[in-house]
Coordinates of C-alpha atoms in Angstrom, one line a residue:
X1114 CA -2.3 -2.3 16.6
X1115 CA -2.0 -2.9 20.4
X1116 CA -5.2 -5.0 20.3
X1117 CA -4.0 -7.1 17.3
X1118 CA -0.6 -7.5 19.1
X1119 CA -2.4 -8.7 22.3
X1120 CA -4.4 -11.3 20.3
X1121 CA -1.5 -12.6 18.3
X1122 CA 0.8 -12.7 21.4
X1123 CA -1.8 -14.9 23.1
X1124 CA -2.5 -17.1 20.1
X1125 CA 1.0 -17.3 18.4
X1126 CA 3.9 -15.2 19.7
X1127 CA 3.9 -16.2 23.4
X1128 CA 4.5 -19.8 22.4
X1129 CA 7.0 -18.9 19.6
X1130 CA 9.2 -16.7 21.8
X1131 CA 9.0 -19.2 24.7
X1132 CA 10.2 -21.9 22.3
X1133 CA 13.0 -19.9 20.7
X1134 CA 14.2 -18.0 23.8
X1135 CA 12.9 -19.9 26.8
X1136 CA 13.5 -18.3 30.2
X1137 CA 14.5 -21.5 32.0
X1138 CA 17.3 -22.4 29.6
X1139 CA 18.7 -18.9 29.0
X1140 CA 19.3 -17.4 32.4
X1141 CA 22.7 -16.0 31.4
X1142 CA 20.9 -13.8 28.8
X1143 CA 18.0 -12.8 30.9
X1144 CA 19.6 -9.7 32.3
X1145 CA 19.8 -8.2 28.8
X1146 CA 16.0 -8.4 28.4
X1147 CA 14.5 -6.8 31.5
X1148 CA 10.8 -6.5 31.8
X1149 CA 8.9 -3.6 33.3
X1150 CA 7.4 -5.9 35.8
X1151 CA 4.2 -6.6 33.9
X1152 CA 2.6 -9.8 35.2
X1153 CA -0.2 -12.1 33.9
X1154 CA -2.8 -9.9 35.6
X1155 CA -2.1 -6.9 33.5
X1156 CA -1.4 -8.6 30.2
X1157 CA -4.0 -8.2 27.4
X1158 CA -5.2 -4.9 28.8
X1159 CA -5.8 -3.5 25.3
X1160 CA -7.9 -6.4 24.0
X1161 CA -9.8 -6.9 27.2
X1162 CA -11.4 -3.5 26.6
X1163 CA -13.2 -5.1 23.7
X1164 CA -13.6 -8.7 24.9
X1165 CA -12.2 -11.1 27.5
X1166 CA -9.0 -12.9 26.5
X1167 CA -6.9 -14.7 29.0
X1168 CA -3.1 -14.7 28.5
X1169 CA -1.6 -18.0 27.3
X1170 CA 0.4 -20.2 29.6
X1171 CA 3.5 -19.3 27.7
X1172 CA 3.0 -15.5 28.3
X1173 CA 5.9 -15.2 30.8
X1174 CA 8.0 -18.1 29.7
X1175 CA 10.4 -16.3 27.4
X1176 CA 13.4 -14.1 28.3
X1177 CA 11.9 -11.6 25.8
X1178 CA 8.9 -10.2 27.7
X1179 CA 5.9 -8.9 25.8
X1180 CA 6.8 -5.3 26.6
X1181 CA 10.4 -5.5 25.3
X1182 CA 11.2 -3.2 22.4
X1183 CA 13.0 -5.9 20.5
X1184 CA 10.1 -8.4 20.8
X1185 CA 7.5 -5.8 19.9
X1186 CA 9.6 -4.7 16.9
X1187 CA 10.0 -8.3 15.6
X1188 CA 6.3 -9.1 16.2
X1189 CA 5.1 -5.9 14.5
X1190 CA 7.4 -6.6 11.5
X1191 CA 6.0 -10.1 11.1
X1192 CA 2.4 -8.9 11.4
X1193 CA 2.9 -6.1 8.9
X1194 CA 4.7 -8.3 6.4
X1195 CA 2.4 -11.3 6.6
X1196 CA -0.8 -9.2 6.6
X1197 CA 0.5 -7.1 3.6
X1198 CA 1.3 -10.3 1.6
X1199 CA -2.1 -11.9 2.3
X1200 CA -4.1 -8.8 1.5
X1201 CA -2.1 -8.1 -1.6
X1202 CA -2.4 -11.6 -3.1
X1203 CA -6.1 -11.9 -2.1
X1204 CA -7.3 -8.6 -3.4
X1205 CA -5.0 -8.5 -6.5
X1206 CA -5.9 -12.1 -7.5
X1207 CA -9.6 -11.6 -7.1
X1208 CA -9.4 -8.3 -9.1
X1209 CA -7.3 -9.9 -11.9
X1210 CA -9.6 -12.9 -12.3
X1211 CA -13.0 -11.2 -11.9
X1212 CA -12.5 -7.5 -12.9
X1213 CA -9.3 -6.9 -15.0
X1214 CA -9.8 -6.6 -18.8
X1215 CA -7.3 -9.3 -19.9
X1216 CA -7.4 -7.9 -23.5
X1217 CA -5.0 -5.2 -22.1
X1218 CA -2.3 -8.0 -22.0
X1219 CA -2.3 -7.8 -25.8
X1220 CA -1.4 -4.1 -25.7
X1221 CA 1.9 -3.3 -27.5
X1222 CA 3.2 -1.8 -24.2
X1223 CA 2.5 -4.9 -22.1
X1224 CA 5.8 -6.4 -21.0
X1225 CA 7.1 -9.9 -21.5
X1226 CA 6.5 -11.9 -18.3
X1227 CA 5.0 -8.8 -16.8
X1228 CA 2.7 -10.4 -14.2
X1229 CA 5.5 -12.5 -12.7
X1230 CA 7.8 -9.5 -12.6
X1231 CA 5.1 -7.4 -10.9
X1232 CA 4.6 -10.0 -8.3
X1233 CA 8.3 -10.5 -7.7
X1234 CA 8.9 -6.8 -7.3
X1235 CA 6.0 -6.5 -4.8
X1236 CA 7.1 -9.5 -2.8
X1237 CA 10.7 -8.3 -2.6
X1238 CA 9.6 -4.8 -1.6
X1239 CA 7.1 -5.8 1.2
X1240 CA 9.6 -6.9 3.9
X1241 CA 11.5 -3.7 3.5
X1242 CA 8.4 -1.6 3.6
X1243 CA 7.2 -3.6 6.7
X1244 CA 10.5 -2.9 8.5
X1245 CA 10.3 0.8 7.7
X1246 CA 6.8 0.9 9.0
X1247 CA 7.6 -0.7 12.3
X1248 CA 8.6 2.6 14.1
X1249 CA 5.1 4.0 13.5
X1250 CA 3.4 1.0 14.9
X1251 CA 5.7 1.1 17.9
X1252 CA 4.7 4.7 18.5
X1253 CA 1.0 3.5 18.4
X1254 CA 1.3 0.7 20.9
X1255 CA 3.5 2.9 23.2
X1256 CA 0.9 5.7 23.4
X1257 CA 2.5 8.3 21.1
X1258 CA -0.6 8.7 18.9
X1259 CA -4.1 9.9 19.3
X1260 CA -5.8 6.6 18.6
X1261 CA -8.7 5.8 20.9
X1262 CA -10.8 2.8 21.6
X1263 CA -14.5 3.8 21.6
X1264 CA -16.7 6.3 19.9
X1265 CA -17.5 7.8 23.3
X1266 CA -13.9 8.9 23.5
X1267 CA -14.1 11.0 20.3
X1268 CA -13.4 14.7 20.7
X1269 CA -17.1 15.4 20.0
X1270 CA -20.0 13.1 18.8
X1271 CA -19.9 14.2 15.1
X1272 CA -16.2 13.4 14.9
X1273 CA -17.1 9.7 14.7
X1274 CA -18.2 10.3 11.2
X1275 CA -15.9 13.2 10.3
X1276 CA -12.8 11.2 10.9
X1277 CA -13.3 9.4 7.6
X1278 CA -13.4 12.4 5.3
X1279 CA -10.7 14.1 7.3
X1280 CA -8.5 11.0 6.9
X1281 CA -9.1 10.9 3.1
X1282 CA -8.5 14.6 2.7
X1283 CA -5.2 14.6 4.8
X1284 CA -3.7 11.5 3.2
X1285 CA -4.7 12.5 -0.3
X1286 CA -2.9 15.8 0.2
X1287 CA 0.2 14.1 1.5
X1288 CA 0.3 11.4 -1.2
X1289 CA -0.2 14.0 -3.9
X1290 CA 2.9 16.0 -3.0
X1291 CA 5.1 13.0 -2.2
X1292 CA 4.1 11.3 -5.4
X1293 CA 4.6 14.5 -7.4
X1294 CA 8.0 15.0 -5.8
X1295 CA 9.0 11.5 -6.8
X1296 CA 8.5 12.6 -10.4
X1297 CA 11.3 15.2 -10.1
X1298 CA 14.0 14.0 -12.5
X1299 CA 16.6 13.7 -9.8
X1300 CA 14.3 11.5 -7.7
X1301 CA 12.3 9.6 -10.4
X1302 CA 15.1 7.5 -11.9
X1303 CA 16.3 6.3 -8.4
X1304 CA 13.0 5.8 -6.7
X1305 CA 9.8 5.9 -8.7
X1306 CA 10.9 4.5 -12.1
X1307 CA 10.4 0.8 -11.0
X1308 CA 6.7 1.4 -10.5
X1309 CA 6.4 3.1 -13.9
X1310 CA 7.9 0.1 -15.6
X1311 CA 4.3 -1.0 -15.9
X1312 CA 2.8 1.3 -18.5
X1313 CA -0.1 -1.1 -18.9
X1314 CA -0.6 -2.1 -15.3
X1315 CA -2.4 -5.1 -13.8
X1316 CA -3.8 -5.4 -10.2
X1317 CA -0.5 -7.1 -9.3
X1318 CA 1.3 -3.8 -10.1
X1319 CA -0.4 -2.1 -7.2
X1320 CA 2.4 -2.8 -4.8
X1321 CA 5.2 -3.4 -7.3
X1322 CA 7.3 -0.4 -6.0
X1323 CA 10.8 0.3 -5.0
X1324 CA 10.4 -0.3 -1.2
X1325 CA 11.3 3.2 -0.2
X1326 CA 8.8 4.6 -2.7
X1327 CA 6.0 2.4 -1.4
X1328 CA 6.9 3.4 2.2
X1329 CA 7.1 7.1 1.3
X1330 CA 3.6 7.0 -0.2
X1331 CA 2.2 5.5 2.9
X1332 CA 3.7 8.1 5.3
X1333 CA 0.6 10.2 5.5
X1334 CA -1.4 7.2 6.7
X1335 CA 0.8 6.8 9.7
X1336 CA 1.3 10.5 10.4
X1337 CA -2.4 11.1 10.6
X1338 CA -3.1 9.4 14.0
X1339 CA -0.1 11.2 15.4
X1340 CA -1.7 14.5 14.6
X1341 CA -5.4 13.7 14.6
X1342 CA -7.7 11.5 16.8
X1343 CA -8.7 8.3 15.1
X1344 CA -10.8 5.4 16.5
X1345 CA -8.9 2.1 16.4
X1346 CA -11.5 0.1 14.5
X1347 CA -11.8 2.9 12.0
X1348 CA -8.0 2.9 11.6
X1349 CA -7.9 -0.8 10.9
X1350 CA -10.8 -0.5 8.4
X1351 CA -9.1 2.4 6.6
X1352 CA -5.9 0.5 6.5
X1353 CA -7.6 -2.4 4.6
X1354 CA -9.6 0.1 2.5
X1355 CA -6.3 1.8 1.4
X1356 CA -4.8 -1.5 0.4
X1357 CA -7.8 -2.5 -1.7
X1358 CA -8.2 0.9 -3.2
X1359 CA -4.6 0.8 -4.4
X1360 CA -5.4 -2.5 -6.2
X1361 CA -8.6 -1.1 -7.6
X1362 CA -6.9 1.9 -9.3
X1363 CA -4.6 -0.6 -11.1
X1364 CA -7.4 -2.9 -12.2
X1365 CA -8.0 -1.4 -15.7
X1366 CA -11.8 -1.4 -15.3
X1367 CA -13.0 2.1 -15.9
X1368 CA -16.4 1.8 -14.2
X1369 CA -16.2 5.2 -12.4
X1370 CA -16.2 8.3 -14.6
X1371 CA -16.1 11.0 -11.9
X1372 CA -14.6 14.5 -12.0
X1373 CA -14.0 14.2 -8.2
X1374 CA -12.8 10.7 -7.5
X1375 CA -9.4 9.6 -8.8
X1376 CA -10.4 6.1 -9.9
X1377 CA -8.9 3.5 -12.2
X1378 CA -9.3 5.6 -15.3
X1379 CA -7.4 8.6 -13.8
X1380 CA -4.6 6.4 -12.5
X1381 CA -4.4 4.6 -15.9
X1382 CA -3.7 8.0 -17.5
X1383 CA -0.9 8.5 -14.9
X1384 CA 0.7 5.2 -16.0
X1385 CA 0.2 6.0 -19.7
X1386 CA 1.4 9.5 -19.7
X1387 CA 3.5 10.0 -16.5
X1388 CA 3.0 13.6 -15.5
X1389 CA -0.7 13.7 -14.6
X1390 CA -3.1 12.6 -11.9
X1391 CA -0.8 12.1 -8.9
X1392 CA -3.6 11.9 -6.4
X1393 CA -4.7 8.7 -4.7
X1394 CA -8.4 9.2 -3.9
X1395 CA -9.5 12.6 -5.2
X1396 CA -8.7 14.9 -8.2
X1397 CA -8.8 18.1 -6.2
X1398 CA -5.0 18.5 -5.7
X1399 CA -4.3 17.7 -9.3
X1400 CA -6.7 20.4 -10.3
X1401 CA -5.1 22.9 -7.9
X1402 CA -1.6 21.8 -9.0
X1403 CA -2.4 21.9 -12.7
X1404 CA -1.7 18.2 -13.2
X1405 CA -5.2 16.9 -13.7
X1406 CA -5.9 15.2 -17.0
X1407 CA -9.4 14.0 -17.7
X1408 CA -9.4 10.4 -18.9
X1409 CA -10.2 10.0 -22.6
X1410 CA -13.8 9.1 -23.3
X1411 CA -12.6 6.1 -25.4
X1412 CA -11.4 4.4 -22.2
X1413 CA -15.0 4.0 -21.0
X1414 CA -16.1 2.2 -24.1
X1415 CA -14.9 -1.4 -24.0
X1416 CA -14.9 -1.8 -27.7
X1417 CA -13.4 1.5 -28.8
X1418 CA -10.5 1.4 -26.3
X1419 CA -9.1 -1.7 -27.9
X1420 CA -9.3 -0.6 -31.5
X1421 CA -6.0 -0.2 -33.4
X1422 CA -6.7 3.5 -34.0
X1423 CA -7.0 4.2 -30.3
X1424 CA -4.0 2.0 -29.3
X1425 CA -1.8 3.7 -31.9
X1426 CA -2.8 7.1 -30.6
X1427 CA -1.9 5.9 -27.0
X1428 CA 1.4 4.4 -28.1
X1429 CA 2.6 7.4 -30.1
X1430 CA 2.1 9.7 -27.0
X1431 CA 3.6 7.0 -24.7
X1432 CA 6.7 6.7 -26.7
X1433 CA 7.2 10.4 -26.8
X1434 CA 6.8 10.8 -23.1
X1435 CA 9.0 7.8 -22.2
X1436 CA 11.8 9.5 -24.2
X1437 CA 11.2 12.8 -22.5
X1438 CA 11.0 11.3 -18.9
X1439 CA 13.5 8.4 -19.1
X1440 CA 15.6 9.0 -22.2
X1441 CA 16.0 5.4 -23.2
X1442 CA 13.2 2.8 -23.0
X1443 CA 14.8 -0.3 -21.5
X1444 CA 11.6 -2.3 -21.2
X1445 CA 11.1 -5.6 -23.0
X1446 CA 7.7 -5.8 -24.6
X1447 CA 5.8 -9.0 -25.3
X1448 CA 4.9 -7.9 -28.8
X1449 CA 8.6 -7.3 -29.6
X1450 CA 9.4 -10.9 -28.5
X1451 CA 6.5 -12.3 -30.6
X1452 CA 7.7 -10.3 -33.7
X1453 CA 11.2 -11.7 -33.3
X1454 CA 9.8 -15.2 -33.2
X1455 CA 8.0 -14.8 -36.5
X1456 CA 11.0 -13.5 -38.3

């Protein structure tokens, strides 16, 4: 994140802060925003390890210097928020138009105006999730993590490759237990229920969380570099991968039938039937924890999964479990609205 911040400071934020809080016109406030003495010579140290980038002419023209905690917090918040929004809309839109089986929108448990509600919930949650994530990014750029720049700095040569499976194993373990904990009755109705509003999910449901729920399920990603070494480019790539994977497991395209990988079919079972398949990437912790449910064979047959017989079987179990988990089903289904119109 320090490299990204250097680049965006140079291209965007230097000028922004110099315009909003210029040093020459705010001398009375300047003593509230002391710098650590960093000058132009030492700016962009992080990015210059990768490629040469000269500081902009506005780099020292704001009363908020680059190294000030408030400025770094504001900048990281904007980066996280905007980056999250762009990646969410890009990946979810592509998935919806090119992968998602739109016949699912005719399912009896598809909600009225569901896609617009999914998008609204995601968009409303993202700034809060971004704000809650800022402390972790501050820790990164201030040197409190084990992130490193180059493969030559890895603990040992093989670690360059091992960091990926270690990251997946660690984060999957963390997400499993956090996610399963959110299904505890005392937690579920306050925190995780908004995401389970979407029994028949679309790619736009991927980040349609209560913001604290979304943040909690991302905790293991940010804790990992505090505990384990991780190369910075790998970290950025994994961050993008995690976002896209979260969209993929909500895309309703059951291309992967694997006993090991927790793909879209496994996560669909979680949305259908609540108390199964809590994992994010793998099925191992669900198997150990006794919460694994193998996806029905019918899901992998595009014709069979949309037959009335299969849908009725799904709906009967869904309604039973909704009653057990939530008591009253307060969702407004599209089919209910259409039935009322025909009466």
